[in-house]
Amino acid sequence: MKHMLEMIDYSVGVVMMVVFAVIVFGIMNTLFMALYERTFEFGVLRAIGTRNGALRGLIVREAAALAVFASAIGIVLGALLIYIGSIYGMNLTGVEFAGTTFTEGIHTVFRIRQFLFYPIIIILFTMLVSFYPARHATRTSVSRALQRSF
Amino acid sequence: MDTVEKLIVTKNVRRDYRSDSVVVHAVRGIDLTIEKGEFTAIVGPSGSGKTTFLNLISGLDTPSDGAVFLKEREISSMSGNELSDFRRDHIGFVFQAYNLIPVLTVEENVEYVMMLQGVDKEERHERVSKMLEKLDLRGYEKRFPPELSGGKQQRVAVARAMVAEPDIILADEPTANLDSHTGAALLDMMRQLNRDNNMTFLFSTHDQHVLEKAGRLVVLEDGKSVRDEVKS
């Protein structure tokens, strides 16, 4: 049973890595789309005197704020699901898994790691990946960014 | 003795764009001097190089050849941050499509450049208040740009350009998106600011109202200056 639980932990770790990879690409894609739509606005900010470093900082802080907001929603929804799972559980009596037969239902439990560690990782990842689109936004020439008008 | 300050001097400035094997000569060697207090219009048909020339003057684009001097400093010698600071402190922009930040209120839009300059909050509010009063925008401080008419948005853009007290205001077809009455009123207001504050304005335009009010006309054709006329 101990080996089986270790295996489950290991496979959960692998799944989490894949999930994080998907999240990272998702965040980067979302940020790129959001920044692309605002190329013109960033062009205006740079034209009237915003330094590139300040603009990059603005974009990274905005991404961090979005990540904090999204994590807060995720934490609330996750806590709610775990709470429901801890009360009602899942009846697996008689189900055999990896040579072991469940004799009672299973119930979800709160783990502080899930509510602290993962959100922090997500926020840090978001800030990290936002550097690339932020850099891209400041490398576009101002005159090109303003092509719609000036 | 000549005591008039030369704000902008361009010397044989050129700008070429390359696309695959095609080279487009957008600006073909323009020499121009703009002095403090001028109210100058750059005119010419579409594709004559007006916008490109304004981009070069403001440091938003880099010349392929020649030199642009702003307040006796050659802009191609400046780093990116120096150029940003220079634009922030010396140039005000008025764009054809207003280009206000939609998520900021009118007063936040106007005070933005002063925030970049590090002006303290009290002085910022005082200057914003005076500028909005001057441009007849009192009562609109807390409104967001999309809630305003085109004419009011353009007045906010002028307020943003002027409040930081730049040496020159560059305006790319500022009346193009306005009806003739609103455009004429905006021009009268700019002309008044030019006379009262000795503020320098440089427009690109083909609006007849602007041409009538301009103190000097620089005509561009095919990227060259073909006429430079100072009106009495």
PDB file of N, CA and C in Angstrom, chain B residues 68-135:
ATOM      1  N   VAL B  68      18.859  65.174 -37.379  1.00  0.00           N
ATOM      2  CA  VAL B  68      17.782  65.954 -36.756  1.00  0.00           C
ATOM      3  C   VAL B  68      18.301  66.487 -35.428  1.00  0.00           C
ATOM      4  N   PHE B  69      18.231  67.808 -35.253  1.00  0.00           N
ATOM      5  CA  PHE B  69      18.657  68.421 -33.993  1.00  0.00           C
ATOM      6  C   PHE B  69      17.437  68.984 -33.280  1.00  0.00           C
ATOM      7  N   LEU B  70      17.280  68.591 -32.032  1.00  0.00           N
ATOM      8  CA  LEU B  70      16.229  69.150 -31.196  1.00  0.00           C
ATOM      9  C   LEU B  70      16.903  69.915 -30.083  1.00  0.00           C
ATOM     10  N   LYS B  71      16.643  71.191 -30.012  1.00  0.00           N
ATOM     11  CA  LYS B  71      17.307  72.035 -29.016  1.00  0.00           C
ATOM     12  C   LYS B  71      18.822  71.811 -29.055  1.00  0.00           C
ATOM     13  N   GLU B  72      19.327  71.773 -30.277  1.00  0.00           N
ATOM     14  CA  GLU B  72      20.769  71.651 -30.555  1.00  0.00           C
ATOM     15  C   GLU B  72      21.360  70.297 -30.181  1.00  0.00           C
ATOM     16  N   ARG B  73      20.507  69.327 -29.880  1.00  0.00           N
ATOM     17  CA  ARG B  73      21.025  67.979 -29.615  1.00  0.00           C
ATOM     18  C   ARG B  73      20.624  67.071 -30.752  1.00  0.00           C
ATOM     19  N   GLU B  74      21.579  66.315 -31.286  1.00  0.00           N
ATOM     20  CA  GLU B  74      21.245  65.408 -32.391  1.00  0.00           C
ATOM     21  C   GLU B  74      20.574  64.168 -31.800  1.00  0.00           C
ATOM     22  N   ILE B  75      19.373  63.881 -32.279  1.00  0.00           N
ATOM     23  CA  ILE B  75      18.609  62.823 -31.620  1.00  0.00           C
ATOM     24  C   ILE B  75      19.171  61.428 -31.898  1.00  0.00           C
ATOM     25  N   SER B  76      19.871  61.262 -33.042  1.00  0.00           N
ATOM     26  CA  SER B  76      20.406  59.917 -33.313  1.00  0.00           C
ATOM     27  C   SER B  76      21.538  59.556 -32.344  1.00  0.00           C
ATOM     28  N   SER B  77      22.055  60.565 -31.619  1.00  0.00           N
ATOM     29  CA  SER B  77      23.123  60.270 -30.657  1.00  0.00           C
ATOM     30  C   SER B  77      22.556  59.873 -29.293  1.00  0.00           C
ATOM     31  N   MET B  78      21.224  59.923 -29.159  1.00  0.00           N
ATOM     32  CA  MET B  78      20.627  59.632 -27.845  1.00  0.00           C
ATOM     33  C   MET B  78      20.289  58.156 -27.703  1.00  0.00           C
ATOM     34  N   SER B  79      20.404  57.648 -26.477  1.00  0.00           N
ATOM     35  CA  SER B  79      19.993  56.265 -26.193  1.00  0.00           C
ATOM     36  C   SER B  79      18.464  56.230 -26.108  1.00  0.00           C
ATOM     37  N   GLY B  80      17.910  55.028 -26.022  1.00  0.00           N
ATOM     38  CA  GLY B  80      16.451  54.878 -25.933  1.00  0.00           C
ATOM     39  C   GLY B  80      15.868  55.635 -24.751  1.00  0.00           C
ATOM     40  N   ASN B  81      16.497  55.496 -23.578  1.00  0.00           N
ATOM     41  CA  ASN B  81      15.978  56.181 -22.388  1.00  0.00           C
ATOM     42  C   ASN B  81      16.132  57.687 -22.492  1.00  0.00           C
ATOM     43  N   GLU B  82      17.249  58.134 -23.092  1.00  0.00           N
ATOM     44  CA  GLU B  82      17.450  59.583 -23.263  1.00  0.00           C
ATOM     45  C   GLU B  82      16.358  60.166 -24.174  1.00  0.00           C
ATOM     46  N   LEU B  83      16.039  59.389 -25.231  1.00  0.00           N
ATOM     47  CA  LEU B  83      15.000  59.843 -26.155  1.00  0.00           C
ATOM     48  C   LEU B  83      13.645  59.912 -25.468  1.00  0.00           C
ATOM     49  N   SER B  84      13.343  58.875 -24.657  1.00  0.00           N
ATOM     50  CA  SER B  84      12.064  58.874 -23.918  1.00  0.00           C
ATOM     51  C   SER B  84      11.994  60.092 -23.014  1.00  0.00           C
ATOM     52  N   ASP B  85      13.076  60.337 -22.279  1.00  0.00           N
ATOM     53  CA  ASP B  85      13.095  61.487 -21.358  1.00  0.00           C
ATOM     54  C   ASP B  85      12.994  62.800 -22.126  1.00  0.00           C
ATOM     55  N   PHE B  86      13.647  62.838 -23.289  1.00  0.00           N
ATOM     56  CA  PHE B  86      13.630  64.057 -24.098  1.00  0.00           C
ATOM     57  C   PHE B  86      12.212  64.350 -24.597  1.00  0.00           C
ATOM     58  N   ARG B  87      11.541  63.302 -25.080  1.00  0.00           N
ATOM     59  CA  ARG B  87      10.155  63.483 -25.548  1.00  0.00           C
ATOM     60  C   ARG B  87       9.266  63.915 -24.384  1.00  0.00           C
ATOM     61  N   ARG B  88       9.474  63.267 -23.237  1.00  0.00           N
ATOM     62  CA  ARG B  88       8.663  63.569 -22.053  1.00  0.00           C
ATOM     63  C   ARG B  88       8.797  65.053 -21.666  1.00  0.00           C
ATOM     64  N   ASP B  89      10.018  65.570 -21.737  1.00  0.00           N
ATOM     65  CA  ASP B  89      10.288  66.922 -21.225  1.00  0.00           C
ATOM     66  C   ASP B  89      10.159  68.020 -22.270  1.00  0.00           C
ATOM     67  N   HIS B  90      10.284  67.687 -23.559  1.00  0.00           N
ATOM     68  CA  HIS B  90      10.361  68.754 -24.558  1.00  0.00           C
ATOM     69  C   HIS B  90       9.294  68.703 -25.653  1.00  0.00           C
ATOM     70  N   ILE B  91       8.615  67.557 -25.817  1.00  0.00           N
ATOM     71  CA  ILE B  91       7.671  67.444 -26.937  1.00  0.00           C
ATOM     72  C   ILE B  91       6.290  67.023 -26.424  1.00  0.00           C
ATOM     73  N   GLY B  92       5.269  67.710 -26.913  1.00  0.00           N
ATOM     74  CA  GLY B  92       3.897  67.288 -26.641  1.00  0.00           C
ATOM     75  C   GLY B  92       3.308  66.736 -27.931  1.00  0.00           C
ATOM     76  N   PHE B  93       2.529  65.680 -27.817  1.00  0.00           N
ATOM     77  CA  PHE B  93       1.946  65.061 -29.018  1.00  0.00           C
ATOM     78  C   PHE B  93       0.430  65.208 -29.028  1.00  0.00           C
ATOM     79  N   VAL B  94      -0.098  65.547 -30.198  1.00  0.00           N
ATOM     80  CA  VAL B  94      -1.545  65.476 -30.410  1.00  0.00           C
ATOM     81  C   VAL B  94      -1.744  64.587 -31.630  1.00  0.00           C
ATOM     82  N   PHE B  95      -2.465  63.500 -31.423  1.00  0.00           N
ATOM     83  CA  PHE B  95      -2.622  62.516 -32.492  1.00  0.00           C
ATOM     84  C   PHE B  95      -3.983  62.687 -33.176  1.00  0.00           C
ATOM     85  N   GLN B  96      -4.029  62.176 -34.384  1.00  0.00           N
ATOM     86  CA  GLN B  96      -5.269  62.256 -35.157  1.00  0.00           C
ATOM     87  C   GLN B  96      -6.440  61.591 -34.419  1.00  0.00           C
ATOM     88  N   ALA B  97      -6.164  60.416 -33.821  1.00  0.00           N
ATOM     89  CA  ALA B  97      -7.247  59.646 -33.191  1.00  0.00           C
ATOM     90  C   ALA B  97      -7.256  59.857 -31.672  1.00  0.00           C
ATOM     91  N   TYR B  98      -6.830  61.011 -31.220  1.00  0.00           N
ATOM     92  CA  TYR B  98      -6.828  61.427 -29.808  1.00  0.00           C
ATOM     93  C   TYR B  98      -5.844  60.622 -28.958  1.00  0.00           C
ATOM     94  N   ASN B  99      -6.006  59.289 -29.010  1.00  0.00           N
ATOM     95  CA  ASN B  99      -5.073  58.396 -28.319  1.00  0.00           C
ATOM     96  C   ASN B  99      -4.931  58.676 -26.841  1.00  0.00           C
ATOM     97  N   LEU B 100      -6.051  58.832 -26.185  1.00  0.00           N
ATOM     98  CA  LEU B 100      -6.033  58.933 -24.729  1.00  0.00           C
ATOM     99  C   LEU B 100      -6.065  57.512 -24.178  1.00  0.00           C
ATOM    100  N   ILE B 101      -5.647  57.367 -22.927  1.00  0.00           N
ATOM    101  CA  ILE B 101      -5.676  56.039 -22.322  1.00  0.00           C
ATOM    102  C   ILE B 101      -7.101  55.801 -21.804  1.00  0.00           C
ATOM    103  N   PRO B 102      -7.811  54.819 -22.400  1.00  0.00           N
ATOM    104  CA  PRO B 102      -9.249  54.700 -22.101  1.00  0.00           C
ATOM    105  C   PRO B 102      -9.564  54.325 -20.655  1.00  0.00           C
ATOM    106  N   VAL B 103      -8.611  53.690 -19.959  1.00  0.00           N
ATOM    107  CA  VAL B 103      -8.901  53.242 -18.584  1.00  0.00           C
ATOM    108  C   VAL B 103      -8.555  54.329 -17.551  1.00  0.00           C
ATOM    109  N   LEU B 104      -8.019  55.453 -18.018  1.00  0.00           N
ATOM    110  CA  LEU B 104      -7.720  56.557 -17.104  1.00  0.00           C
ATOM    111  C   LEU B 104      -8.747  57.676 -17.294  1.00  0.00           C
ATOM    112  N   THR B 105      -9.058  58.373 -16.211  1.00  0.00           N
ATOM    113  CA  THR B 105     -10.001  59.491 -16.304  1.00  0.00           C
ATOM    114  C   THR B 105      -9.325  60.659 -17.033  1.00  0.00           C
ATOM    115  N   VAL B 106     -10.121  61.667 -17.323  1.00  0.00           N
ATOM    116  CA  VAL B 106      -9.585  62.850 -18.010  1.00  0.00           C
ATOM    117  C   VAL B 106      -8.416  63.434 -17.234  1.00  0.00           C
ATOM    118  N   GLU B 107      -8.598  63.630 -15.929  1.00  0.00           N
ATOM    119  CA  GLU B 107      -7.506  64.270 -15.168  1.00  0.00           C
ATOM    120  C   GLU B 107      -6.293  63.356 -15.045  1.00  0.00           C
ATOM    121  N   GLU B 108      -6.521  62.044 -14.978  1.00  0.00           N
ATOM    122  CA  GLU B 108      -5.379  61.111 -14.915  1.00  0.00           C
ATOM    123  C   GLU B 108      -4.607  61.112 -16.233  1.00  0.00           C
ATOM    124  N   ASN B 109      -5.361  61.178 -17.365  1.00  0.00           N
ATOM    125  CA  ASN B 109      -4.695  61.261 -18.666  1.00  0.00           C
ATOM    126  C   ASN B 109      -3.816  62.503 -18.745  1.00  0.00           C
ATOM    127  N   VAL B 110      -4.372  63.630 -18.260  1.00  0.00           N
ATOM    128  CA  VAL B 110      -3.645  64.901 -18.384  1.00  0.00           C
ATOM    129  C   VAL B 110      -2.423  64.926 -17.458  1.00  0.00           C
ATOM    130  N   GLU B 111      -2.541  64.309 -16.284  1.00  0.00           N
ATOM    131  CA  GLU B 111      -1.420  64.399 -15.335  1.00  0.00           C
ATOM    132  C   GLU B 111      -0.352  63.325 -15.558  1.00  0.00           C
ATOM    133  N   TYR B 112      -0.628  62.380 -16.485  1.00  0.00           N
ATOM    134  CA  TYR B 112       0.284  61.235 -16.659  1.00  0.00           C
ATOM    135  C   TYR B 112       1.742  61.657 -16.925  1.00  0.00           C
ATOM    136  N   VAL B 113       1.921  62.583 -17.865  1.00  0.00           N
ATOM    137  CA  VAL B 113       3.299  62.978 -18.223  1.00  0.00           C
ATOM    138  C   VAL B 113       3.999  63.626 -17.025  1.00  0.00           C
ATOM    139  N   MET B 114       3.230  64.408 -16.248  1.00  0.00           N
ATOM    140  CA  MET B 114       3.836  65.039 -15.065  1.00  0.00           C
ATOM    141  C   MET B 114       4.236  63.992 -14.026  1.00  0.00           C
ATOM    142  N   MET B 115       3.478  62.901 -13.971  1.00  0.00           N
ATOM    143  CA  MET B 115       3.868  61.795 -13.063  1.00  0.00           C
ATOM    144  C   MET B 115       5.217  61.234 -13.497  1.00  0.00           C
ATOM    145  N   LEU B 116       5.373  61.084 -14.825  1.00  0.00           N
ATOM    146  CA  LEU B 116       6.651  60.577 -15.343  1.00  0.00           C
ATOM    147  C   LEU B 116       7.784  61.553 -15.017  1.00  0.00           C
ATOM    148  N   GLN B 117       7.444  62.833 -15.006  1.00  0.00           N
ATOM    149  CA  GLN B 117       8.464  63.853 -14.725  1.00  0.00           C
ATOM    150  C   GLN B 117       8.791  63.957 -13.241  1.00  0.00           C
ATOM    151  N   GLY B 118       7.963  63.313 -12.419  1.00  0.00           N
ATOM    152  CA  GLY B 118       8.223  63.347 -10.975  1.00  0.00           C
ATOM    153  C   GLY B 118       7.704  64.605 -10.303  1.00  0.00           C
ATOM    154  N   VAL B 119       6.732  65.270 -10.945  1.00  0.00           N
ATOM    155  CA  VAL B 119       6.128  66.460 -10.333  1.00  0.00           C
ATOM    156  C   VAL B 119       5.267  66.005  -9.147  1.00  0.00           C
ATOM    157  N   ASP B 120       5.345  66.742  -8.015  1.00  0.00           N
ATOM    158  CA  ASP B 120       4.605  66.269  -6.835  1.00  0.00           C
ATOM    159  C   ASP B 120       3.091  66.427  -7.033  1.00  0.00           C
ATOM    160  N   LYS B 121       2.358  65.632  -6.240  1.00  0.00           N
ATOM    161  CA  LYS B 121       0.920  65.465  -6.455  1.00  0.00           C
ATOM    162  C   LYS B 121       0.156  66.787  -6.404  1.00  0.00           C
ATOM    163  N   GLU B 122       0.510  67.618  -5.437  1.00  0.00           N
ATOM    164  CA  GLU B 122      -0.212  68.881  -5.254  1.00  0.00           C
ATOM    165  C   GLU B 122      -0.053  69.776  -6.490  1.00  0.00           C
ATOM    166  N   GLU B 123       1.174  69.885  -6.966  1.00  0.00           N
ATOM    167  CA  GLU B 123       1.428  70.729  -8.140  1.00  0.00           C
ATOM    168  C   GLU B 123       0.753  70.147  -9.382  1.00  0.00           C
ATOM    169  N   ARG B 124       0.775  68.814  -9.462  1.00  0.00           N
ATOM    170  CA  ARG B 124       0.119  68.155 -10.613  1.00  0.00           C
ATOM    171  C   ARG B 124      -1.353  68.540 -10.658  1.00  0.00           C
ATOM    172  N   HIS B 125      -2.013  68.405  -9.516  1.00  0.00           N
ATOM    173  CA  HIS B 125      -3.457  68.684  -9.476  1.00  0.00           C
ATOM    174  C   HIS B 125      -3.742  70.151  -9.795  1.00  0.00           C
ATOM    175  N   GLU B 126      -2.867  71.017  -9.315  1.00  0.00           N
ATOM    176  CA  GLU B 126      -3.055  72.444  -9.564  1.00  0.00           C
ATOM    177  C   GLU B 126      -2.927  72.742 -11.062  1.00  0.00           C
ATOM    178  N   ARG B 127      -1.889  72.169 -11.687  1.00  0.00           N
ATOM    179  CA  ARG B 127      -1.663  72.436 -13.106  1.00  0.00           C
ATOM    180  C   ARG B 127      -2.744  71.804 -13.979  1.00  0.00           C
ATOM    181  N   VAL B 128      -3.179  70.591 -13.591  1.00  0.00           N
ATOM    182  CA  VAL B 128      -4.256  69.932 -14.350  1.00  0.00           C
ATOM    183  C   VAL B 128      -5.518  70.782 -14.270  1.00  0.00           C
ATOM    184  N   SER B 129      -5.804  71.238 -13.079  1.00  0.00           N
ATOM    185  CA  SER B 129      -7.005  72.033 -12.861  1.00  0.00           C
ATOM    186  C   SER B 129      -6.983  73.303 -13.724  1.00  0.00           C
ATOM    187  N   LYS B 130      -5.849  74.004 -13.730  1.00  0.00           N
ATOM    188  CA  LYS B 130      -5.729  75.228 -14.533  1.00  0.00           C
ATOM    189  C   LYS B 130      -5.879  74.930 -16.023  1.00  0.00           C
ATOM    190  N   MET B 131      -5.245  73.840 -16.451  1.00  0.00           N
ATOM    191  CA  MET B 131      -5.275  73.495 -17.881  1.00  0.00           C
ATOM    192  C   MET B 131      -6.690  73.115 -18.323  1.00  0.00           C
ATOM    193  N   LEU B 132      -7.384  72.346 -17.499  1.00  0.00           N
ATOM    194  CA  LEU B 132      -8.754  71.952 -17.863  1.00  0.00           C
ATOM    195  C   LEU B 132      -9.666  73.177 -17.886  1.00  0.00           C
ATOM    196  N   GLU B 133      -9.407  74.095 -16.989  1.00  0.00           N
ATOM    197  CA  GLU B 133     -10.164  75.361 -16.965  1.00  0.00           C
ATOM    198  C   GLU B 133      -9.929  76.121 -18.274  1.00  0.00           C
ATOM    199  N   LYS B 134      -8.652  76.208 -18.649  1.00  0.00           N
ATOM    200  CA  LYS B 134      -8.267  76.961 -19.844  1.00  0.00           C
ATOM    201  C   LYS B 134      -8.895  76.358 -21.106  1.00  0.00           C
ATOM    202  N   LEU B 135      -9.004  75.031 -21.134  1.00  0.00           N
ATOM    203  CA  LEU B 135      -9.530  74.361 -22.330  1.00  0.00           C
ATOM    204  C   LEU B 135     -11.031  74.068 -22.204  1.00  0.00           C
TER     205      LEU B 135
END
